[in-house]
Short mmCIF file of C-alpha atoms in Angstrom, two decimals:
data_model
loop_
_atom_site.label_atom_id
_atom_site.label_comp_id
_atom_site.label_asym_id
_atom_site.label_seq_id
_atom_site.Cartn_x
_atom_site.Cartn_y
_atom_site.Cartn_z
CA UNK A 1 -5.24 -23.27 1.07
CA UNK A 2 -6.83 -19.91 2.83
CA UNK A 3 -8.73 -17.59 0.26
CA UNK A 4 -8.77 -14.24 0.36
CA UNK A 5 -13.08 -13.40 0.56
CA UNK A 6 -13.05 -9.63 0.76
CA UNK A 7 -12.05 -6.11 0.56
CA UNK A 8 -13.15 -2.97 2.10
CA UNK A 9 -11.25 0.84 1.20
CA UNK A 10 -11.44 3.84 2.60
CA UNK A 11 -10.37 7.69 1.84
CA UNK A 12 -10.39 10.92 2.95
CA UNK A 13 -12.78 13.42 2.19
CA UNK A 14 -9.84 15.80 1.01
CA UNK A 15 -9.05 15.48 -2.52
CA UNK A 16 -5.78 16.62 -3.94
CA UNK A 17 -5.86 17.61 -7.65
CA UNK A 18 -2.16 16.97 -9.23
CA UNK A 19 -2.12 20.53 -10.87
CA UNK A 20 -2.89 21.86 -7.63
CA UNK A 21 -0.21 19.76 -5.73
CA UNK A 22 1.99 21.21 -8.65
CA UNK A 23 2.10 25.09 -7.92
CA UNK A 24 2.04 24.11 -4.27
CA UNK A 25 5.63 22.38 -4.73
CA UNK A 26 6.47 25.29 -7.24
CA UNK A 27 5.72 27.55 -4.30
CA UNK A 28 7.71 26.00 -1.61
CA UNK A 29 10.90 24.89 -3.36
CA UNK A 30 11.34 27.70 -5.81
CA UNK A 31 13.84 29.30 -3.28
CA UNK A 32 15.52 26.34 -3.11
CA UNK A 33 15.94 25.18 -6.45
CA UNK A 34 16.56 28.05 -8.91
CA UNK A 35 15.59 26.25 -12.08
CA UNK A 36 12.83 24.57 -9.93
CA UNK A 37 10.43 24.63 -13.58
CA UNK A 38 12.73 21.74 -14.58
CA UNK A 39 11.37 19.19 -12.10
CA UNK A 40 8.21 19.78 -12.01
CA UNK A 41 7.27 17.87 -15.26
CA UNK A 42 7.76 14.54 -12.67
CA UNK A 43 3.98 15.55 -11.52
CA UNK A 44 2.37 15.27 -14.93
CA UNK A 45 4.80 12.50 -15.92
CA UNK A 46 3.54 10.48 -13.07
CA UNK A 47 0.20 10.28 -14.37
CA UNK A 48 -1.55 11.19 -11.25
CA UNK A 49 -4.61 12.64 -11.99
CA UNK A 50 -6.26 13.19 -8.06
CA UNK A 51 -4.90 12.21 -4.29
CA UNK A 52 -6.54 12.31 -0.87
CA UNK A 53 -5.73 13.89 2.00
CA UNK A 54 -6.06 13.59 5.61
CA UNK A 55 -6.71 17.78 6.22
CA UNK A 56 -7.00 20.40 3.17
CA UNK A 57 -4.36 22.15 1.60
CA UNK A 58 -4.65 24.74 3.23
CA UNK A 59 -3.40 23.00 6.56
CA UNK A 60 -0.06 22.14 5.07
CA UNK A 61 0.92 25.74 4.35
CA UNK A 62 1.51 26.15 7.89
CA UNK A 63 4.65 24.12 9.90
CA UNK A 64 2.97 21.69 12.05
CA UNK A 65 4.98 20.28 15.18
CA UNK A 66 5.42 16.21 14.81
CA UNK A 67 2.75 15.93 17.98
CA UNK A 68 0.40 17.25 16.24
CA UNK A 69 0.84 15.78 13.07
CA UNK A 70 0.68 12.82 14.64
CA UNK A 71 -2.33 13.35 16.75
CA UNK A 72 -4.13 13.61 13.14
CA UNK A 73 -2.70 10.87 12.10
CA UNK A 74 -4.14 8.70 15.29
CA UNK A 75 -7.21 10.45 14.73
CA UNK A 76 -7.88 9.94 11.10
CA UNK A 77 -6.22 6.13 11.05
CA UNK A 78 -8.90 5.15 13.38
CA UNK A 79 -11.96 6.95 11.14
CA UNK A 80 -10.32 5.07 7.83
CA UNK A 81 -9.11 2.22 9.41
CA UNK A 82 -13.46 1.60 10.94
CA UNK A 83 -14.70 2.52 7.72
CA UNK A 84 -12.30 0.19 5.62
CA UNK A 85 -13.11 -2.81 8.11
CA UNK A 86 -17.27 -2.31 8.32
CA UNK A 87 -16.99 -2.42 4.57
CA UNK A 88 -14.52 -5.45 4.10
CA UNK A 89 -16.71 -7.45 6.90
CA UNK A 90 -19.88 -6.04 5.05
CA UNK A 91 -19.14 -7.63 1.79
CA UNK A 92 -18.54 -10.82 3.30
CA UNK A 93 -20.88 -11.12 5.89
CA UNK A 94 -19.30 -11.63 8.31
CA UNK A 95 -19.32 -9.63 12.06
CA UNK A 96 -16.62 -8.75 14.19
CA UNK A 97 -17.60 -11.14 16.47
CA UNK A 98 -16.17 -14.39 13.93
CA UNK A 99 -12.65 -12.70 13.60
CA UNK A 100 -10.08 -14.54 14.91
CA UNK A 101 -6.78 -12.32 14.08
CA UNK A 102 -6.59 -9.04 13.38
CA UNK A 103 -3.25 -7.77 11.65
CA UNK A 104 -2.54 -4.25 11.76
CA UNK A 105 -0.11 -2.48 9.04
CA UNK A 106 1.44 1.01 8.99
CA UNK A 107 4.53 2.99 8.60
CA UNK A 108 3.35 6.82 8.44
CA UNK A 109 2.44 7.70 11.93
CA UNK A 110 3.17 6.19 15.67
CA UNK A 111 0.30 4.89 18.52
CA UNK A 112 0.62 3.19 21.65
CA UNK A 113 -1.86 1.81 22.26
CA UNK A 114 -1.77 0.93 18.91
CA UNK A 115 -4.51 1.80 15.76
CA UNK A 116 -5.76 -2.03 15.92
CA UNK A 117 -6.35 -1.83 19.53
CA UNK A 118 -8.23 1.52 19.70
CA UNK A 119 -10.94 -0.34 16.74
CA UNK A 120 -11.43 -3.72 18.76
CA UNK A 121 -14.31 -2.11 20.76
CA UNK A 122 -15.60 0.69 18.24
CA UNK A 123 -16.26 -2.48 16.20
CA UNK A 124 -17.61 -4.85 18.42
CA UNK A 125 -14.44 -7.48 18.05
CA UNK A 126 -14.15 -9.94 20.92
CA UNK A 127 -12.24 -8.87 23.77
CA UNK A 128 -9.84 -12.19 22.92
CA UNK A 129 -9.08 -11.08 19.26
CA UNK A 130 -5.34 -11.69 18.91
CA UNK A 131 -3.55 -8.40 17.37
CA UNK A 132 -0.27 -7.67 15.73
CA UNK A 133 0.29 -4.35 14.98
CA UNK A 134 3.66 -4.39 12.17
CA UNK A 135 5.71 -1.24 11.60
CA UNK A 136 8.43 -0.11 9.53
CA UNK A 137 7.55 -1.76 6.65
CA UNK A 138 6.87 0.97 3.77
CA UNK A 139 4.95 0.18 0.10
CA UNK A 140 5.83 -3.14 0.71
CA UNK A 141 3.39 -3.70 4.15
CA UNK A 142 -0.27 -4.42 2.25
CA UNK A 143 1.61 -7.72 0.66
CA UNK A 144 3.40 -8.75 3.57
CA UNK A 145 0.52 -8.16 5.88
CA UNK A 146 -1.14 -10.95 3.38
CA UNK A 147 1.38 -12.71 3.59
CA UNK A 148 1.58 -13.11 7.52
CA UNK A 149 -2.21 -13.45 7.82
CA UNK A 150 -1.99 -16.16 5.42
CA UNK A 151 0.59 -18.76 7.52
CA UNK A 152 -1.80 -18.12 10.88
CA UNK A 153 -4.98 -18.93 8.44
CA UNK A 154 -2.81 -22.05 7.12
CA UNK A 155 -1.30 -22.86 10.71
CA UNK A 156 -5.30 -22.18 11.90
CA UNK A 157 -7.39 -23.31 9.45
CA UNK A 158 -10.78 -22.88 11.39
CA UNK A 159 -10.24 -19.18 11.81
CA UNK A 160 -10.92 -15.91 10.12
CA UNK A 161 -7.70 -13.34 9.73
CA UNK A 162 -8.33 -9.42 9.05
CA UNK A 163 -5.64 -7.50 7.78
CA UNK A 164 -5.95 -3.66 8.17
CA UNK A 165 -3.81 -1.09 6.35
CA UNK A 166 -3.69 2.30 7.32
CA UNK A 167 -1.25 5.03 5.73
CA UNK A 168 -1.66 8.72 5.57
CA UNK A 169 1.37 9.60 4.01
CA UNK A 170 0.90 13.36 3.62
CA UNK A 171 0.74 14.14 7.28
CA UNK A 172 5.12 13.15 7.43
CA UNK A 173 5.33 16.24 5.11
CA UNK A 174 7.28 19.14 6.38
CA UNK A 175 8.09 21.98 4.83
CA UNK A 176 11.72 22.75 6.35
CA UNK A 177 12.34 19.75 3.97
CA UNK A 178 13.66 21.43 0.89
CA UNK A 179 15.34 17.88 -0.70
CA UNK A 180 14.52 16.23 -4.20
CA UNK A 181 13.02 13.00 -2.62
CA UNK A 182 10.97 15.30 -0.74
CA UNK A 183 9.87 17.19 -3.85
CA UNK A 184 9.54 13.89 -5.47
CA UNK A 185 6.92 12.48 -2.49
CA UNK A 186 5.02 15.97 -2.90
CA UNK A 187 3.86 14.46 -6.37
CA UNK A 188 3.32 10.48 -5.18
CA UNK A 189 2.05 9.97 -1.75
CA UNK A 190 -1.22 10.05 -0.34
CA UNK A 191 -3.33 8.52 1.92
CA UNK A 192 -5.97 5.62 2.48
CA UNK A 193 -6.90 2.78 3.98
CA UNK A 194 -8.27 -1.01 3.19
CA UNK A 195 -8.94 -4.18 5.11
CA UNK A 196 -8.69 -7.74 3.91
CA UNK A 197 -10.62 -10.83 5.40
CA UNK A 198 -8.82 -14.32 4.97
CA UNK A 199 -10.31 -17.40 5.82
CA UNK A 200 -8.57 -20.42 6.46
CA UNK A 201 -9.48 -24.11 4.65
CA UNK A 202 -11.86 -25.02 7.22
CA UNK A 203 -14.04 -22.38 7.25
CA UNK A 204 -17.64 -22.97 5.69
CA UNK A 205 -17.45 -21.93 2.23
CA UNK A 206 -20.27 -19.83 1.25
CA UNK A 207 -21.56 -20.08 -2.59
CA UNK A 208 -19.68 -17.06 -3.48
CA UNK A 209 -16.79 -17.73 -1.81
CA UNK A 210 -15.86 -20.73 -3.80
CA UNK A 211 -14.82 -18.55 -6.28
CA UNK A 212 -12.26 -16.24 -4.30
CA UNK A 213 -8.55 -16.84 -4.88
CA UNK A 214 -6.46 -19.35 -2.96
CA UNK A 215 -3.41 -18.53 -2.11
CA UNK A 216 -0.75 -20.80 -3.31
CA UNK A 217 2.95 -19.63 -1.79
CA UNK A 218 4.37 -16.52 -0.57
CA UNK A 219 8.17 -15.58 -1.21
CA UNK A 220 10.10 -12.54 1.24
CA UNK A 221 13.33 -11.32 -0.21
CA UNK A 222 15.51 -8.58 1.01
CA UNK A 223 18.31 -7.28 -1.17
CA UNK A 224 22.17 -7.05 0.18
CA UNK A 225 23.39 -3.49 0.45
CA UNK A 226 20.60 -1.60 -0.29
CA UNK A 227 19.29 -0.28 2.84
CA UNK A 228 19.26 3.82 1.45
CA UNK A 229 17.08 3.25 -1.29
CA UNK A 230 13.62 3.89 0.65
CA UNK A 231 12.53 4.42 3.79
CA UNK A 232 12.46 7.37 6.67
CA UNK A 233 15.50 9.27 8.91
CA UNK A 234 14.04 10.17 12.08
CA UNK A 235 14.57 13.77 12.38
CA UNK A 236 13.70 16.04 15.56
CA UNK A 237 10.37 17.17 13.89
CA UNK A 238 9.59 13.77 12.24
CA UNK A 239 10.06 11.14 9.72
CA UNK A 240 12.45 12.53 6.29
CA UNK A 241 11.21 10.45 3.55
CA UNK A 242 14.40 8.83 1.68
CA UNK A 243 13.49 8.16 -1.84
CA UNK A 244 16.03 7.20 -4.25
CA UNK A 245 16.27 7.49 -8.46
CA UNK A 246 17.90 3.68 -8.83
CA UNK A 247 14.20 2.44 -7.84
CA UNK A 248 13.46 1.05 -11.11
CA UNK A 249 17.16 0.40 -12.34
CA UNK A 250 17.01 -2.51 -9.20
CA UNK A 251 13.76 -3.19 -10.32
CA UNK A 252 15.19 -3.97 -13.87
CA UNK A 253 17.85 -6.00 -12.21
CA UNK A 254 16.36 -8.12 -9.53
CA UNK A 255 12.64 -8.54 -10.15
CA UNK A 256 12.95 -11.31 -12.64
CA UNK A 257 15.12 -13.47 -11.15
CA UNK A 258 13.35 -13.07 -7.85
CA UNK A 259 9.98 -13.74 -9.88
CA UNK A 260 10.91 -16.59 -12.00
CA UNK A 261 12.78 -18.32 -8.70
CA UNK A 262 9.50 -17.93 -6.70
CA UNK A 263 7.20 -19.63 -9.49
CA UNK A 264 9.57 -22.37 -10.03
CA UNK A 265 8.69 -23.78 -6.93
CA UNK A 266 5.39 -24.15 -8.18
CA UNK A 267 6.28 -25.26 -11.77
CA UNK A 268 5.01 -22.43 -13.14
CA UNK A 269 7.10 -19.77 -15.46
CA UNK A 270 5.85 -16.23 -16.48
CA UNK A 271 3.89 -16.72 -18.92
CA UNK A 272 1.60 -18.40 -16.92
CA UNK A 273 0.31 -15.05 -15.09
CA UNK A 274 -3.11 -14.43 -15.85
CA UNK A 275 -3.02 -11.26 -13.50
CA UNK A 276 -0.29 -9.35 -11.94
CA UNK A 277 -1.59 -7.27 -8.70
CA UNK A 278 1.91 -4.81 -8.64
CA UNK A 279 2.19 -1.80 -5.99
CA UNK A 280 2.02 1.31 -8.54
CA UNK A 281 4.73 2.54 -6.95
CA UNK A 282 5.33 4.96 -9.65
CA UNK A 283 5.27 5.00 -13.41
CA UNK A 284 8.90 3.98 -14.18
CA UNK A 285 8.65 1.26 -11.60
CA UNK A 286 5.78 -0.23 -13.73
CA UNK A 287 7.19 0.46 -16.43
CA UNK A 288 10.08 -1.53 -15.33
CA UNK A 289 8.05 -4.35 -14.36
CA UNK A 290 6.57 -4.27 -17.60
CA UNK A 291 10.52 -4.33 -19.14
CA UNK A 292 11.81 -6.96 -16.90
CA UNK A 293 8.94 -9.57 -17.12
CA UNK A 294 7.82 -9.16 -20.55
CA UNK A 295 4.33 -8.34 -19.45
CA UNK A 296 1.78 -7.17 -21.94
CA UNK A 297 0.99 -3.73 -21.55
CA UNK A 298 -2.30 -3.74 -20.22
CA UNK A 299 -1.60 -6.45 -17.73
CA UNK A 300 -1.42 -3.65 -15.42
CA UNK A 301 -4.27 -1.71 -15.97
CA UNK A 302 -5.34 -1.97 -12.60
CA UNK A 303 -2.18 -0.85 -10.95
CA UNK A 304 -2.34 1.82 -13.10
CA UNK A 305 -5.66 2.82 -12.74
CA UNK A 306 -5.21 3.38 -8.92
CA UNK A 307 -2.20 5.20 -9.44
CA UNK A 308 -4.26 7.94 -11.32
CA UNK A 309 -7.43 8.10 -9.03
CA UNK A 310 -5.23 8.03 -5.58
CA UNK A 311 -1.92 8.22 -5.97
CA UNK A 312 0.90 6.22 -3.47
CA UNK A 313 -0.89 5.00 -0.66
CA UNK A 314 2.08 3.11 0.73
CA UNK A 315 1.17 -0.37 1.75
CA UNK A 316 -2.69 0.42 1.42
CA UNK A 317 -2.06 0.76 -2.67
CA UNK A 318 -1.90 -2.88 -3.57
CA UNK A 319 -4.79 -3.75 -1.19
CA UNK A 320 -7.25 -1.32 -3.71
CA UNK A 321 -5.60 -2.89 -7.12
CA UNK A 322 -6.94 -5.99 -5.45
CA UNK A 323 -9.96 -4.91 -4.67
CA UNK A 324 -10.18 -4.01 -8.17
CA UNK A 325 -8.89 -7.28 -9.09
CA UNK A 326 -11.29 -9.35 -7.14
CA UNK A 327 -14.19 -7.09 -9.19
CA UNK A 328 -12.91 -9.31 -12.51
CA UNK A 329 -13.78 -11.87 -13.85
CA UNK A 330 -11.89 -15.17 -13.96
CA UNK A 331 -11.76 -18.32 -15.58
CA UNK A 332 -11.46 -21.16 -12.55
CA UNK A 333 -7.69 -22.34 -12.57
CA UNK A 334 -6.60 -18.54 -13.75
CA UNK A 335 -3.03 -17.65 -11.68
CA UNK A 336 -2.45 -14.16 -10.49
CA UNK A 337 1.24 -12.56 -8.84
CA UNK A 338 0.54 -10.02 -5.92
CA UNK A 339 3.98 -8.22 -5.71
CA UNK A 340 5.00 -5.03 -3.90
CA UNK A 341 8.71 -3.36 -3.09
CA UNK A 342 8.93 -1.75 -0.05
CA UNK A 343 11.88 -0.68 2.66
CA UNK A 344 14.86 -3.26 2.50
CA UNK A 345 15.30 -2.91 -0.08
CA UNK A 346 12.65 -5.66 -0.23
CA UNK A 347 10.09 -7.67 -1.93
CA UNK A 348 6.94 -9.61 -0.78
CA UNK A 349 5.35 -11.60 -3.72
CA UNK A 350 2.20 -14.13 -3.00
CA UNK A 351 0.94 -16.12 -5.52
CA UNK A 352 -2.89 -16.50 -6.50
CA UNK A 353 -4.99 -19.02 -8.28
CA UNK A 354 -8.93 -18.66 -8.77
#
């Protein structure tokens, strides 16, 4: 089965603190929401200590046209997006040269040509590198970009697949956008980037490769009548984040069944989760995991952990609880669930076994 060898991350220079983030919203929707002091508690609730941004603070007290929002996102996907991929390829050692695919991920800005294509020659990847850029996907991208690098590693297993993720979130703010979900993404999202390097089974092992993680099976599963629980509206000055409350109720609802289906098929039940690599989405969706599966409480520690330092990356969170994750140790035969909920409403799950 194709291992996952390596993980690079990457983050702005600009760091957010959450008290600061705090009066900011208090500032802006105060007009709007005459008892406005009653929501903010959702910043420290969220137990977000710091975030990163692509530009200061100061630059989003201004209204900023879509062009040029997205001209810094282009601009500051490619910077991340270099950074997280000289580091992934520098832990492995590996050049740009040996990769074979390159997946791209993102959902928080648009490029044509696209970010992937812009860091094939600022990297020195061969002019023949296959690409596929994937949009539209939301928190749930960083798992299903594994996911779809894994079947071309197992379809090719002499090659070497490179997942990037690239999401910088705060630059789809705008400040005409006086709604609760946008309140509510003023204390989550933020941005980052990581890259992932996959090898399939015939690829040389090195020493300390033998102990990476296999990956074992990888379930997709979008829910029925559920399509305005998260994702954008395209509005004339950019992308309206749509966020809603019953998160964690459907988390509470369809996670377990979804989970114990998924390890059924390979004879495994919960208990047998050494490690579960979860998208910190938010609190109460961890929480919620937590509820539904009957996970111990620190079980999540990691997920938790990046929540605090960085806040909702998107699909970029669950790459950097990995990274953490691959940082552990292991005991050989230990199994681990990679799980994220994204746009769908949807879940990608992958299992793991070191």
């Amino acid at each position: 089965m194709p291992r996952i060898v390596s993980v690079g991350t990457a983050v702005p220079e600009h760091t957010l603190m959450q008290e600061e983030a705090r009066e900011f919203a208090r500032e802006l929707f105060r007009d709007t929401f005459s008892d406005i002091d009653r929501y903010l508690p959702i910043f420290e609730n969220s137990t977000i200590q710091t975030r990163r941004l692509a530009r200061p603070r100061e630059w989003f007290e201004e209204e900023r046209p879509f062009s040029e929002r997205n001209d810094a996102y282009t601009e500051t996907a490619c910077h991340l997006g270099e950074l997280a991929l000289e580091r992934c390829l520098a832990a492995a050692g590996v050049t740009a040269q040996e990769i074979d695919h390159l997946f791209f991920v993102s959902t928080s800005g648009i490029a044509t040509p696209s970010i992937d294509a812009r860091l094939v020659h600022r990297l020195d990847f061969s002019c023949h590198v296959k690409r596929t850029p994937i949009w539209g996907l939301g928190c749930a991208g960083g798992a299903v970009g594994l996911a779809r690098a894994y079947e071309y590693a197992r379809a090719f297993p002499e090659s070497r697949v490179m997942l990037l993720a690239v999401e910088l979130c705060s630059l789809t703010f705008r400040r005409g956008d006086r709604t609760k979900s946008n309140l509510v993404a003023t204390s989550l999202f933020a941005d980052g980037a990581a890259a992932v390097l996959m090898i399939g089974d015939q690829v040389p092992l090195g020493r300390e490769v033998i102990h990476c993680p296999q990956i074992i099976d990888t379930l997709s599963t979008t829910w029925p009548d559920s399509l305005d629980v998260m994702g954008w509206e395209v509005d004339n000055d950019g992308l309206r984040v749509v966020f809603s409350r019953d998160i964690p109720t459907l988390v509470r609802r369809e996670v377990r069944p979804a989970v114990e289906g998924f390890l059924s098929r390979s004879g495994l039940e919960i208990d047998r989760l050494d490690r579960v690599i979860a998208h910190p989405g938010g609190m109460k969706v961890l929480s919620a995991y937590e509820e539904t599966l009957g996970l111990a409480p620190d079980i999540l520690g990691l997920s938790r952990s990046v929540l605090g330092e960085y806040g909702n990356m998107s699909s970029v969170t669950v790459l950097f609880v990995l990274e953490k994750e691959l940082g552990q140790e292991h005991q050989e035969g230990n199994y681990g669930l990679l799980t994220a909920l994204g746009p769908g409403f949807s879940s990608e799950m992958m299992l793991l076994q070191w």
